[in-house]
Coordinates of C-alpha atoms in Angstrom, one line a residue:
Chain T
X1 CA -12.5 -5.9 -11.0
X2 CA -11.3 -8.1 -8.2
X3 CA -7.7 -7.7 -6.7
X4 CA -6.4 -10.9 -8.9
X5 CA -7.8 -9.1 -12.5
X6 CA -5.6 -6.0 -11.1
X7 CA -2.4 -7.8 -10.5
X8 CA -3.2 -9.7 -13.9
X9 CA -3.3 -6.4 -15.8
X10 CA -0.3 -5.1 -14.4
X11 CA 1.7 -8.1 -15.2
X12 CA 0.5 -8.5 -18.6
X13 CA 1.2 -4.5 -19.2
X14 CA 4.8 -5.2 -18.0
X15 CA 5.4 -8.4 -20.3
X16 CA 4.0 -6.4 -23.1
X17 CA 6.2 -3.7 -22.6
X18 CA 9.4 -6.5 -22.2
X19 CA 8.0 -7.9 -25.0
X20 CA 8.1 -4.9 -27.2
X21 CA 11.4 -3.5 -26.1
X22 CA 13.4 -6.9 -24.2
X23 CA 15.6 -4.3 -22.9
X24 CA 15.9 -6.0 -19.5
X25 CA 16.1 -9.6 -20.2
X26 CA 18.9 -9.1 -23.1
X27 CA 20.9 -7.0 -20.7
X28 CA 20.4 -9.4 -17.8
X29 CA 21.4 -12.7 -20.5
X30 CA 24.2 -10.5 -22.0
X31 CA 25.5 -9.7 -18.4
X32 CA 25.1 -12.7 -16.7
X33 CA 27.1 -14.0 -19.2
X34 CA 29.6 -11.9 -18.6
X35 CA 30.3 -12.6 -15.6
X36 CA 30.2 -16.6 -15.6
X37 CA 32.8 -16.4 -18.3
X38 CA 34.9 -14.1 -16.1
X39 CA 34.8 -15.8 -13.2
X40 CA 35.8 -19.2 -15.1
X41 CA 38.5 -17.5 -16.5
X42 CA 39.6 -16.1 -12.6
X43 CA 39.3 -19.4 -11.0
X44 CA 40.0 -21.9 -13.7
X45 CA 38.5 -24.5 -11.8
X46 CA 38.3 -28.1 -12.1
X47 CA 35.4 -30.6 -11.4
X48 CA 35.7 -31.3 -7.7
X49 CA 36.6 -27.5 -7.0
X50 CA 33.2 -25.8 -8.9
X51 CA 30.9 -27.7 -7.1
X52 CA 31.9 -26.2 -4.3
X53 CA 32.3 -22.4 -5.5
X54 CA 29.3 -22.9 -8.9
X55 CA 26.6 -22.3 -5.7
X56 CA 28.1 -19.3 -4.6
X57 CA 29.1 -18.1 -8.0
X58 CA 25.4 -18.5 -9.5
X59 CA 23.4 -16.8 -7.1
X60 CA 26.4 -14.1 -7.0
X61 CA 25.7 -13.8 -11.1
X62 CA 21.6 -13.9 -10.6
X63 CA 21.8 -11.1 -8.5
X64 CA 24.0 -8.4 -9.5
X65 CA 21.9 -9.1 -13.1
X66 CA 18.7 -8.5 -11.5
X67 CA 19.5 -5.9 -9.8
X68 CA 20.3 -4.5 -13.3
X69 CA 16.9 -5.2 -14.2
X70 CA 15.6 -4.2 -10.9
X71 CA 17.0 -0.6 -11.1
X72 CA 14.9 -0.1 -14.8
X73 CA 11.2 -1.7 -13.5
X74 CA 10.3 1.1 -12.0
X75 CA 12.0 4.0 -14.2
X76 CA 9.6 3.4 -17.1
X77 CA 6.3 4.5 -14.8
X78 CA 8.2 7.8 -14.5
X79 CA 8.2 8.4 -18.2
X80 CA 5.0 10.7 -18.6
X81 CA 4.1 10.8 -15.0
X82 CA 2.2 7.2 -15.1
X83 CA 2.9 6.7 -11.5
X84 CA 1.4 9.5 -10.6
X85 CA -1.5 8.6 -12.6
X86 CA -1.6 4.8 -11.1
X87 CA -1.4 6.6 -7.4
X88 CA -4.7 8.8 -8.6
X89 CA -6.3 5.5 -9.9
X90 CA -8.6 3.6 -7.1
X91 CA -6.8 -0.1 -7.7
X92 CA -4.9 -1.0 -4.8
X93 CA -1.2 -0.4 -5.2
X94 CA -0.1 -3.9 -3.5
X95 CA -1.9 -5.2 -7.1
X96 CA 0.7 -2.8 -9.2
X97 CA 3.5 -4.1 -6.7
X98 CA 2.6 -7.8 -6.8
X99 CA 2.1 -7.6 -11.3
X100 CA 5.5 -6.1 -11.5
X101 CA 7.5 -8.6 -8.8
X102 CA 6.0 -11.4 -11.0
X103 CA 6.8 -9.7 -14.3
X104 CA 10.5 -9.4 -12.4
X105 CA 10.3 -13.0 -11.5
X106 CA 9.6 -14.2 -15.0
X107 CA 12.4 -12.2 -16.6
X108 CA 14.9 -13.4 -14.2
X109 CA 13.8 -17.4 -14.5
X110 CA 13.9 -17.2 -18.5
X111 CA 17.4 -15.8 -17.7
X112 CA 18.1 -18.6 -15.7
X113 CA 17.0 -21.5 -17.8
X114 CA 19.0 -20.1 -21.0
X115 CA 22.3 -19.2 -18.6
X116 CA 22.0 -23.1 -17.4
X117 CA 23.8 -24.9 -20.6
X118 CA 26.8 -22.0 -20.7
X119 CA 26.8 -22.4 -16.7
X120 CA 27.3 -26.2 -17.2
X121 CA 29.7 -25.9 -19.4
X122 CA 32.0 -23.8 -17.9
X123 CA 32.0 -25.2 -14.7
X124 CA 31.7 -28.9 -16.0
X125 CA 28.9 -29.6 -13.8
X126 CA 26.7 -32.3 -12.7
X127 CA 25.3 -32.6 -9.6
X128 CA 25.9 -35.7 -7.2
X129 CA 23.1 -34.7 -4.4
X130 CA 19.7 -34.9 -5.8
X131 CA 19.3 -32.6 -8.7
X132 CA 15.7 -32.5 -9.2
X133 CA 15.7 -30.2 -6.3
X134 CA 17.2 -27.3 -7.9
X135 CA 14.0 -26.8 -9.6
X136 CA 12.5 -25.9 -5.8
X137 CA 15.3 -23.9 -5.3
X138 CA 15.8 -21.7 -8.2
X139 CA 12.0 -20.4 -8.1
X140 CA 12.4 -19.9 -4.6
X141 CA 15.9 -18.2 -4.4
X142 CA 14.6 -15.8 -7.6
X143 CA 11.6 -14.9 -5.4
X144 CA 13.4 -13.5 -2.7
X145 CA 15.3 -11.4 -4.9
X146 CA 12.8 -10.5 -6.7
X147 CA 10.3 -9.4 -4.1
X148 CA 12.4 -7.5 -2.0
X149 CA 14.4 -5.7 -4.7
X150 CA 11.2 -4.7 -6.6
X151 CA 10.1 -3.3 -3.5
X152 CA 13.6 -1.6 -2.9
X153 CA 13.6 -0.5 -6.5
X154 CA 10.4 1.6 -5.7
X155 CA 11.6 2.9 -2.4
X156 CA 14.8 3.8 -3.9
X157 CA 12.8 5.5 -7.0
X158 CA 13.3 9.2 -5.9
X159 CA 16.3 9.2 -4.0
X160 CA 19.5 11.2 -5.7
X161 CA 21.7 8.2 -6.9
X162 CA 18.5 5.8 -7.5
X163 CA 21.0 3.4 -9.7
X164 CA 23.6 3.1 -6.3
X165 CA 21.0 3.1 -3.6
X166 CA 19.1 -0.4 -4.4
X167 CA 22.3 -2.6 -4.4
X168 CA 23.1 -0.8 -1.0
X169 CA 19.7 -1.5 0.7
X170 CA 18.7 -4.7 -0.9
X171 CA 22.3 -6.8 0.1
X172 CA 22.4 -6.6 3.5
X173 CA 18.6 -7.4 3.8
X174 CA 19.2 -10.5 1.3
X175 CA 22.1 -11.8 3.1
X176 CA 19.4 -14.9 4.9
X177 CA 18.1 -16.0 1.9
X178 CA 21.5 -15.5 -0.1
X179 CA 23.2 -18.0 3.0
X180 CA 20.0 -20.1 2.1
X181 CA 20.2 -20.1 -1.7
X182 CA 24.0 -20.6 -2.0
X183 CA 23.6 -23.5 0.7
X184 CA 20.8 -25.2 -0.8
X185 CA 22.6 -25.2 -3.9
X186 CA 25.8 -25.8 -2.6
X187 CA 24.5 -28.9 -1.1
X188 CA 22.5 -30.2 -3.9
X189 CA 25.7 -30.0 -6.2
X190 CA 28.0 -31.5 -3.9
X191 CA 25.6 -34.2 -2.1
X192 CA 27.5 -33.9 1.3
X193 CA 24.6 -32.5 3.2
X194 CA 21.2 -32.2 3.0
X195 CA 19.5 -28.7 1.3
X196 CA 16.2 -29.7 3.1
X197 CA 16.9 -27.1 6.5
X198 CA 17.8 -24.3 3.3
X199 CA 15.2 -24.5 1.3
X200 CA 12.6 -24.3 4.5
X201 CA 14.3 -21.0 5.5
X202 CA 14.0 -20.0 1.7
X203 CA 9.9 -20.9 2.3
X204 CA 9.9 -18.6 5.6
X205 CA 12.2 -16.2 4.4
X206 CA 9.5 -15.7 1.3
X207 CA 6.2 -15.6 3.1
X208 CA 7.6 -13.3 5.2
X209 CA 8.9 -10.7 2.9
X210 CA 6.1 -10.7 0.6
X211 CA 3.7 -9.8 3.4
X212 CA 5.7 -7.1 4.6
X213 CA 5.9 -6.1 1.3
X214 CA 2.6 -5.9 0.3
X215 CA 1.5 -4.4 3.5
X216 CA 3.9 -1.5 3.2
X217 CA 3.9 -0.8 -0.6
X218 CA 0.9 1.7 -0.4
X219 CA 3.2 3.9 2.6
X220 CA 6.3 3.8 0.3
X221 CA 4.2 4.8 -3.0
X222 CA 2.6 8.0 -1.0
X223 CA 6.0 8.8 0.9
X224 CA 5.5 12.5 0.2
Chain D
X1 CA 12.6 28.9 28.7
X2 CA 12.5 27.5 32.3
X3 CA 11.6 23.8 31.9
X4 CA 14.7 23.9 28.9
X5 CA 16.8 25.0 31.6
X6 CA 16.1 22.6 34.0
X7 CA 16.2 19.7 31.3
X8 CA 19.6 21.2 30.6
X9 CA 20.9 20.8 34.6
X10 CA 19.6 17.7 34.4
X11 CA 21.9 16.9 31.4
X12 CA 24.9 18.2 32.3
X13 CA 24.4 16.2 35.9
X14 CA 23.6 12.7 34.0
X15 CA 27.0 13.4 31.9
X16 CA 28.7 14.2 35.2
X17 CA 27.8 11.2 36.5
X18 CA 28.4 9.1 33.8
X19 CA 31.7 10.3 33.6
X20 CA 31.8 9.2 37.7
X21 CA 30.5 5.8 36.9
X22 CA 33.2 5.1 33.7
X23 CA 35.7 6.1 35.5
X24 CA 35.4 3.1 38.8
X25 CA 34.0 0.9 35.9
X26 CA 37.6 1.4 34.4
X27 CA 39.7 1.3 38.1
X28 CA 37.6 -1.7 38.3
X29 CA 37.9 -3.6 35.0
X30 CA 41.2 -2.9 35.0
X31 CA 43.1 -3.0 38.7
X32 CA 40.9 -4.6 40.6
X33 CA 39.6 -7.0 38.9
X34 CA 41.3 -10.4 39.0
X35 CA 43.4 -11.5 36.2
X36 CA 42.0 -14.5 34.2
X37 CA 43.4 -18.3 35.0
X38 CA 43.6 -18.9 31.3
X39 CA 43.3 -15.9 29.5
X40 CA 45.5 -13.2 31.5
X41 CA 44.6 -9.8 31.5
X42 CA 43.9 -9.7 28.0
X43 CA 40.7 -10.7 29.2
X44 CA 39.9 -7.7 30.3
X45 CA 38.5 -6.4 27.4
X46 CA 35.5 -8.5 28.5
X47 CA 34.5 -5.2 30.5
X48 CA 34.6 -3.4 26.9
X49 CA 33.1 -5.8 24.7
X50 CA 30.1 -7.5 26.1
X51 CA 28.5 -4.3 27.8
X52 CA 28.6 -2.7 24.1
X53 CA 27.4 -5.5 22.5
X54 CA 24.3 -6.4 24.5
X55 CA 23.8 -2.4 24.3
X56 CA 23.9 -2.3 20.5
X57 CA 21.3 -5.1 20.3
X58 CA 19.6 -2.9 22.8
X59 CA 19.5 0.3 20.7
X60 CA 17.4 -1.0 17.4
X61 CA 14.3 -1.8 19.3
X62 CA 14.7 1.8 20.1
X63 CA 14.8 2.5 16.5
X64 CA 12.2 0.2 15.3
X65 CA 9.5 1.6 17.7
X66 CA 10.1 4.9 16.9
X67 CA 9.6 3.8 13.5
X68 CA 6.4 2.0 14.4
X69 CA 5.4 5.2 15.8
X70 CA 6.5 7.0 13.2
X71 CA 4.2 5.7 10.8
X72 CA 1.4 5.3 12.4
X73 CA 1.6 9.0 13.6
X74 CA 2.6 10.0 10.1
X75 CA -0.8 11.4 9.2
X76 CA -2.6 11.5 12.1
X77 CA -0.5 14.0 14.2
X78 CA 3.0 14.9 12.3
X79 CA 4.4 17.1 14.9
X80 CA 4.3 13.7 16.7
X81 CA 5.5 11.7 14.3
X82 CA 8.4 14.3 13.9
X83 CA 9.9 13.8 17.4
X84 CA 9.7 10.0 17.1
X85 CA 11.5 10.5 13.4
X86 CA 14.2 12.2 15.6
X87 CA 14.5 9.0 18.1
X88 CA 14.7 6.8 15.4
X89 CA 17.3 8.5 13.7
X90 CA 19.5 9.1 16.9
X91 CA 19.0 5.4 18.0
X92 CA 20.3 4.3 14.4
X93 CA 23.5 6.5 14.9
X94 CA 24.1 5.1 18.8
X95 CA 23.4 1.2 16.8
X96 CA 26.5 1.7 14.5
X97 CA 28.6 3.4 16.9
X98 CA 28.4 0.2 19.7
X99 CA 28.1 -2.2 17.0
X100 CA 31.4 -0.8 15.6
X101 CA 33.2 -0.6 19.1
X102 CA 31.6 -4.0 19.7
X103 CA 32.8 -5.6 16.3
X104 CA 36.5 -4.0 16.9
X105 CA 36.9 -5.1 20.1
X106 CA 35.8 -8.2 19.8
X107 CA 38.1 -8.8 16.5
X108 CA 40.9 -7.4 19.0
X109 CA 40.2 -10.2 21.6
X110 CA 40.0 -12.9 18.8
X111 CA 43.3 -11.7 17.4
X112 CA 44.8 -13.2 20.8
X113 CA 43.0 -15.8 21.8
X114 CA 41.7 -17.5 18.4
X115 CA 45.0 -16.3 16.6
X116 CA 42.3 -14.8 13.8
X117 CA 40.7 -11.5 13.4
X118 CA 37.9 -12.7 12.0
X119 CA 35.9 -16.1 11.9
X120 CA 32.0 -16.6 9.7
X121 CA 30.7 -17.8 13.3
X122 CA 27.2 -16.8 14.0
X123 CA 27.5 -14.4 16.6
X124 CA 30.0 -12.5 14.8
X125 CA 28.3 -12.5 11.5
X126 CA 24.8 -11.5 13.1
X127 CA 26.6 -8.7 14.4
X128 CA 28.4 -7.7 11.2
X129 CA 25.1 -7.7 9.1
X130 CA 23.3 -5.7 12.2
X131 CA 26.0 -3.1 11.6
X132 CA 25.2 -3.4 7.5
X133 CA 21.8 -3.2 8.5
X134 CA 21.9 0.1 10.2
X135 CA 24.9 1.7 7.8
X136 CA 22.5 0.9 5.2
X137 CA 19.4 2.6 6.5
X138 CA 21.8 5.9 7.4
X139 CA 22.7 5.6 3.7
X140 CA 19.3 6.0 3.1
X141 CA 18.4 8.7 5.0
X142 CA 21.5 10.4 3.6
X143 CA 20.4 10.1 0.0
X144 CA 17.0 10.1 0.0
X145 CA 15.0 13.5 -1.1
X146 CA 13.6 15.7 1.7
X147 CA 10.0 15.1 2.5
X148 CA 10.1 11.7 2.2
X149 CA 13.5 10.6 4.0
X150 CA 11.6 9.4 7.5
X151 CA 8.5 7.6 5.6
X152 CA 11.3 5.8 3.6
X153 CA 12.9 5.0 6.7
X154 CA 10.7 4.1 9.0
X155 CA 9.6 1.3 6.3
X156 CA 13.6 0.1 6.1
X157 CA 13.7 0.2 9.8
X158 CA 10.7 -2.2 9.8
X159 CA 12.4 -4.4 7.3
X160 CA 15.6 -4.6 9.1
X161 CA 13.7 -5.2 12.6
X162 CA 12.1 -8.7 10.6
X163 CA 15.6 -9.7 9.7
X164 CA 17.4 -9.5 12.5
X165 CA 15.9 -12.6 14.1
X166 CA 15.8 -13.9 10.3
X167 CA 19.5 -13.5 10.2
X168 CA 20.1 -14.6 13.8
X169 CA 18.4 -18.0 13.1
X170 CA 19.8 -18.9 9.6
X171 CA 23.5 -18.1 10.8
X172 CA 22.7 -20.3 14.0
X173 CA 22.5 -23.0 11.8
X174 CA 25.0 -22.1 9.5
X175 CA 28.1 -22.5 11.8
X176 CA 29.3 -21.6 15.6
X177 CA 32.6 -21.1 16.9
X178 CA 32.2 -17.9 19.7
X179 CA 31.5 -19.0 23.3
X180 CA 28.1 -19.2 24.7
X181 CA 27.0 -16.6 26.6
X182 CA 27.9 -16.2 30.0
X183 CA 25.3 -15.2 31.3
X184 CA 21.5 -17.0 31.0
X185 CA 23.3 -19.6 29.7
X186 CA 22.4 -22.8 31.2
X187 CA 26.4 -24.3 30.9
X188 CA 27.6 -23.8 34.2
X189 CA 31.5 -23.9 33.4
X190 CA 30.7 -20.7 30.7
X191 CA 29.6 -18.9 33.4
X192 CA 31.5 -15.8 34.8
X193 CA 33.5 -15.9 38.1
X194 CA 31.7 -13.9 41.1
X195 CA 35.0 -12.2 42.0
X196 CA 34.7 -10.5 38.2
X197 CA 31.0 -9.4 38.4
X198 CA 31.5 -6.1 40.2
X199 CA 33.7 -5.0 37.0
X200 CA 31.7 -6.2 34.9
X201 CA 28.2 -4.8 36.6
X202 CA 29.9 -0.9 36.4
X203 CA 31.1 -1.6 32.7
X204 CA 27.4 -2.1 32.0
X205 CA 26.4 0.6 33.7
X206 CA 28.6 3.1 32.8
X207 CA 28.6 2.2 28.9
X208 CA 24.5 1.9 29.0
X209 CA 24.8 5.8 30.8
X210 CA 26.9 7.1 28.5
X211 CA 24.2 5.5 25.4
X212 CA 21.5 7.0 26.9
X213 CA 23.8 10.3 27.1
X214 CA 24.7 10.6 23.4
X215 CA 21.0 9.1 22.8
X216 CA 19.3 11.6 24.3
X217 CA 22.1 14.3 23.5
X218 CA 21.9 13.6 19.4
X219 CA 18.3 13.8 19.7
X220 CA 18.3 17.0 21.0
X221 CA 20.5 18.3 18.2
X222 CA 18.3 16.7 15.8
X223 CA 14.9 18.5 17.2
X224 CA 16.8 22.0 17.3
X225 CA 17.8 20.8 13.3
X226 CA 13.8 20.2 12.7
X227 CA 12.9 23.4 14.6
X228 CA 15.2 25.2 12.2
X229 CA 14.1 23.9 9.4
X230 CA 10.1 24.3 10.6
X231 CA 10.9 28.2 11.1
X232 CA 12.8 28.1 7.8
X233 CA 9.4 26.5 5.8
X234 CA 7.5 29.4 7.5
X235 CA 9.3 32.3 6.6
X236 CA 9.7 31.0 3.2
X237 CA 5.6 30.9 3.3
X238 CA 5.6 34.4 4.6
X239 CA 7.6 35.9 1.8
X240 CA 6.1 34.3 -0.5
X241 CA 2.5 35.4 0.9
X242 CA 4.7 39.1 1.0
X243 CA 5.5 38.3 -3.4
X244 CA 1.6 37.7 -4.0
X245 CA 0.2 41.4 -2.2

């Protein structure tokens, strides 16, 4: 099996598990939901006024909900010792890391596309910068959540208070890419600047972070 | 027994002297210096605040070498990799501690001159999320499970060494309202008058003596802490070697 079948099996085993239970993603939806509706109930705001807060507010809503998520990936390989088993097995670990970031990924864009009509609503949207563009940065933006908090989910995994100690590590390494997202978006809704400088420091911000990831997984799986 | 003792002279004649050298850096920032043209003596906390801040940008390359170190030692020679654990961690505690003397005084000095405490410009916010950065990875050596706390945080140090410049960058082009730097800066009205650069020069050293001092001094603490727990592990071992007879 080459590395790509191993990441392929692990991502498959995740969705199938999802699949079966869809613990996460109907917690994430439910949530997210949540906390649109009270945040348009705080703020009230008219037209003019969300496009300048909806950027902020979004990404603010994607990532407490993933994090949600986030903090469960990793608890179901301690049910019945399977982590241990996978650290036994001879497939590199980055291949378990990388299946599980994308299974992450996936759950949080399907959140993402069905919170985008109640999002709208709420906040009587529509963009006046060029909308097409928020299809390069929601991918992008979920990515870096995604990645790094998978990878802080696992590092966090056996520390006392596992549910309080992502949130805590994974913010104040985010904050880049969360200045990037909420600009980019910012800018595409309100068509006063350009998104173009944002979404390039979204790119780096990624390529950087998955390699560091994926180089380090294997010390942060063996910490003992 | 002897080479502890002499290590501790040493010590005790580095604090002496830094003591010395804060007390003239004080006389100096704050008699003999010459009062501002625009500013006034509230200016003076220059002496305070730019010594500590270029020190707690100074401290985390402390920390993330010893976390290089760290890791690659972690397997190849642990009682190694266990005194450049302890540097790491006593780096991270000096980080916060300037950062946090840096960040008040500087939210002092804005409080008179901007007439705000607090402004998103990107010197200021790079130092904020430096001082997240490090509370953060002394959260996690706080609540992480014995055995693994150093490997987990030796791989957060690493992560917060990549974001630093990261941050820097993205907050650059975010927004600026602080002054440039007043020194290799090439605006020649920024920089600092010659008659203030005596103050200034004992501030720096005095503050970068007493970081070194508190450095060195909580490292020490924290290889007596590892010794105790070493000789701990071992008699544990022993009796349970005793048990099994």
């Amino acid at each position: 099996m080459n590395y790509f079948s191993h990441v392929l099996t692990h991502l498959r085993k995740d969705l199938q598990l999802e699949w079966r239970s869809r613990d996460s993603i109907n917690g994430m939806l439910f949530f997210s939901l949540l906390v649109v509706v009270v945040f348009s109930l705080a703020f009230d705001p008219t037209a003019a006024m969300s496009r300048q807060i909806a950027g902020g507010i979004l990404w603010v809503v994607l990532l407490f909900a993933s994090i949600t998520a986030l903090n469960q990936a990793w608890t179901r390989e301690l049910r019945n010792r399977v982590l241990d088993a996978q650290r036994m097995s001879p497939a590199p670990p980055s291949a378990m890391f990388l299946g599980k970031a994308l299974a992450n990924f996936l759950f949080v864009m399907i959140v993402e596309l069905v919170m985008t009509l109640p999002f709208l609503f709420f906040y009587n949207l529509h963009a006046l910068g060029q909308g097409w563009l928020i299809l390069v940065v929601m991918p992008l933006g979920t990515w870096a959540l995604v990645c790094n908090g998978t990878f802080f989910a696992a590092l966090g995994l056996r520390t006392r208070n596992r549910e309080m100690m992502l949130p805590l590590i994974l913010f104040p390494i985010s904050i880049p890419a969360l200045l990037g997202m909420m600009q980019a978006t910012t800018a595409i809704l309100t068509g006063e600047f350009e998104p173009g400088l944002w979404i390039n420091v979204l790119i780096a911000y990624n390529i950087i972070f998955t390699l560091v990831c994926l180089l380090l997984f294997e010390t942060v799986l063996n910490a003992e | 027994m002897q080479r502890s003792r002499i290590l501790g002279l040493v010590g005790i004649v580095w604090f002496l002297l830094t003591v010395g050298v804060l007390a003239q850096a004080t006389r100096m920032g704050l008699l003999l210096a010459p009062t501002d043209a625009l500013q006034g003596n509230v200016f003076r906390i220059i002496y305070y605040h730019v010594p500590h801040s270029m020190l707690s940008l100074l401290f985390p390359y402390v920390n993330l070498f010893a976390s290089l170190f760290y890791l690659y030692w972690r397997q190849r020679d642990p009682l190694k990799a266990l005194n450049a654990d302890a540097w790491a961690i006593s780096s991270a505690e000096v980080t916060v501690v300037y950062a946090t003397i840096c960040l008040w005084t500087g939210m002092l000095w804005g409080r008179v001159t901007w007439g705000i405490w607090w402004t998103w410009d990107k010197r200021l916010t790079s130092m904020l999320l430096l001082w997240l950065l490090y509370v953060s990875y002394l959260m996690l050596r706080k609540l992480s499970a014995t055995g693994q706390t150093q490997t987990l945080a030796a791989v957060l140090s690493i992560f917060a060494g990549i974001d630093v410049p990261i941050v820097y960058m993205s907050i650059r082009w975010w927004r600026t309202q602080h002054p440039a730097p007043i020194f290799l800066s090439g605006d020649p009205d920024a920089k600092m008058d010659p008659s203030m650069l005596p103050a200034f020069l004992w501030n720096l050293a005095g503050w970068t003596m007493w970081g070194i001092f508190i450095l060195v001094f909580r490292y020490v603490l924290e290889r007596r802490r590892q010794a105790r727990d070493e000789d701990a592990a071992l008699l544990a071992i022993e009796a349970s070697l005793e048990m099994a007879k």
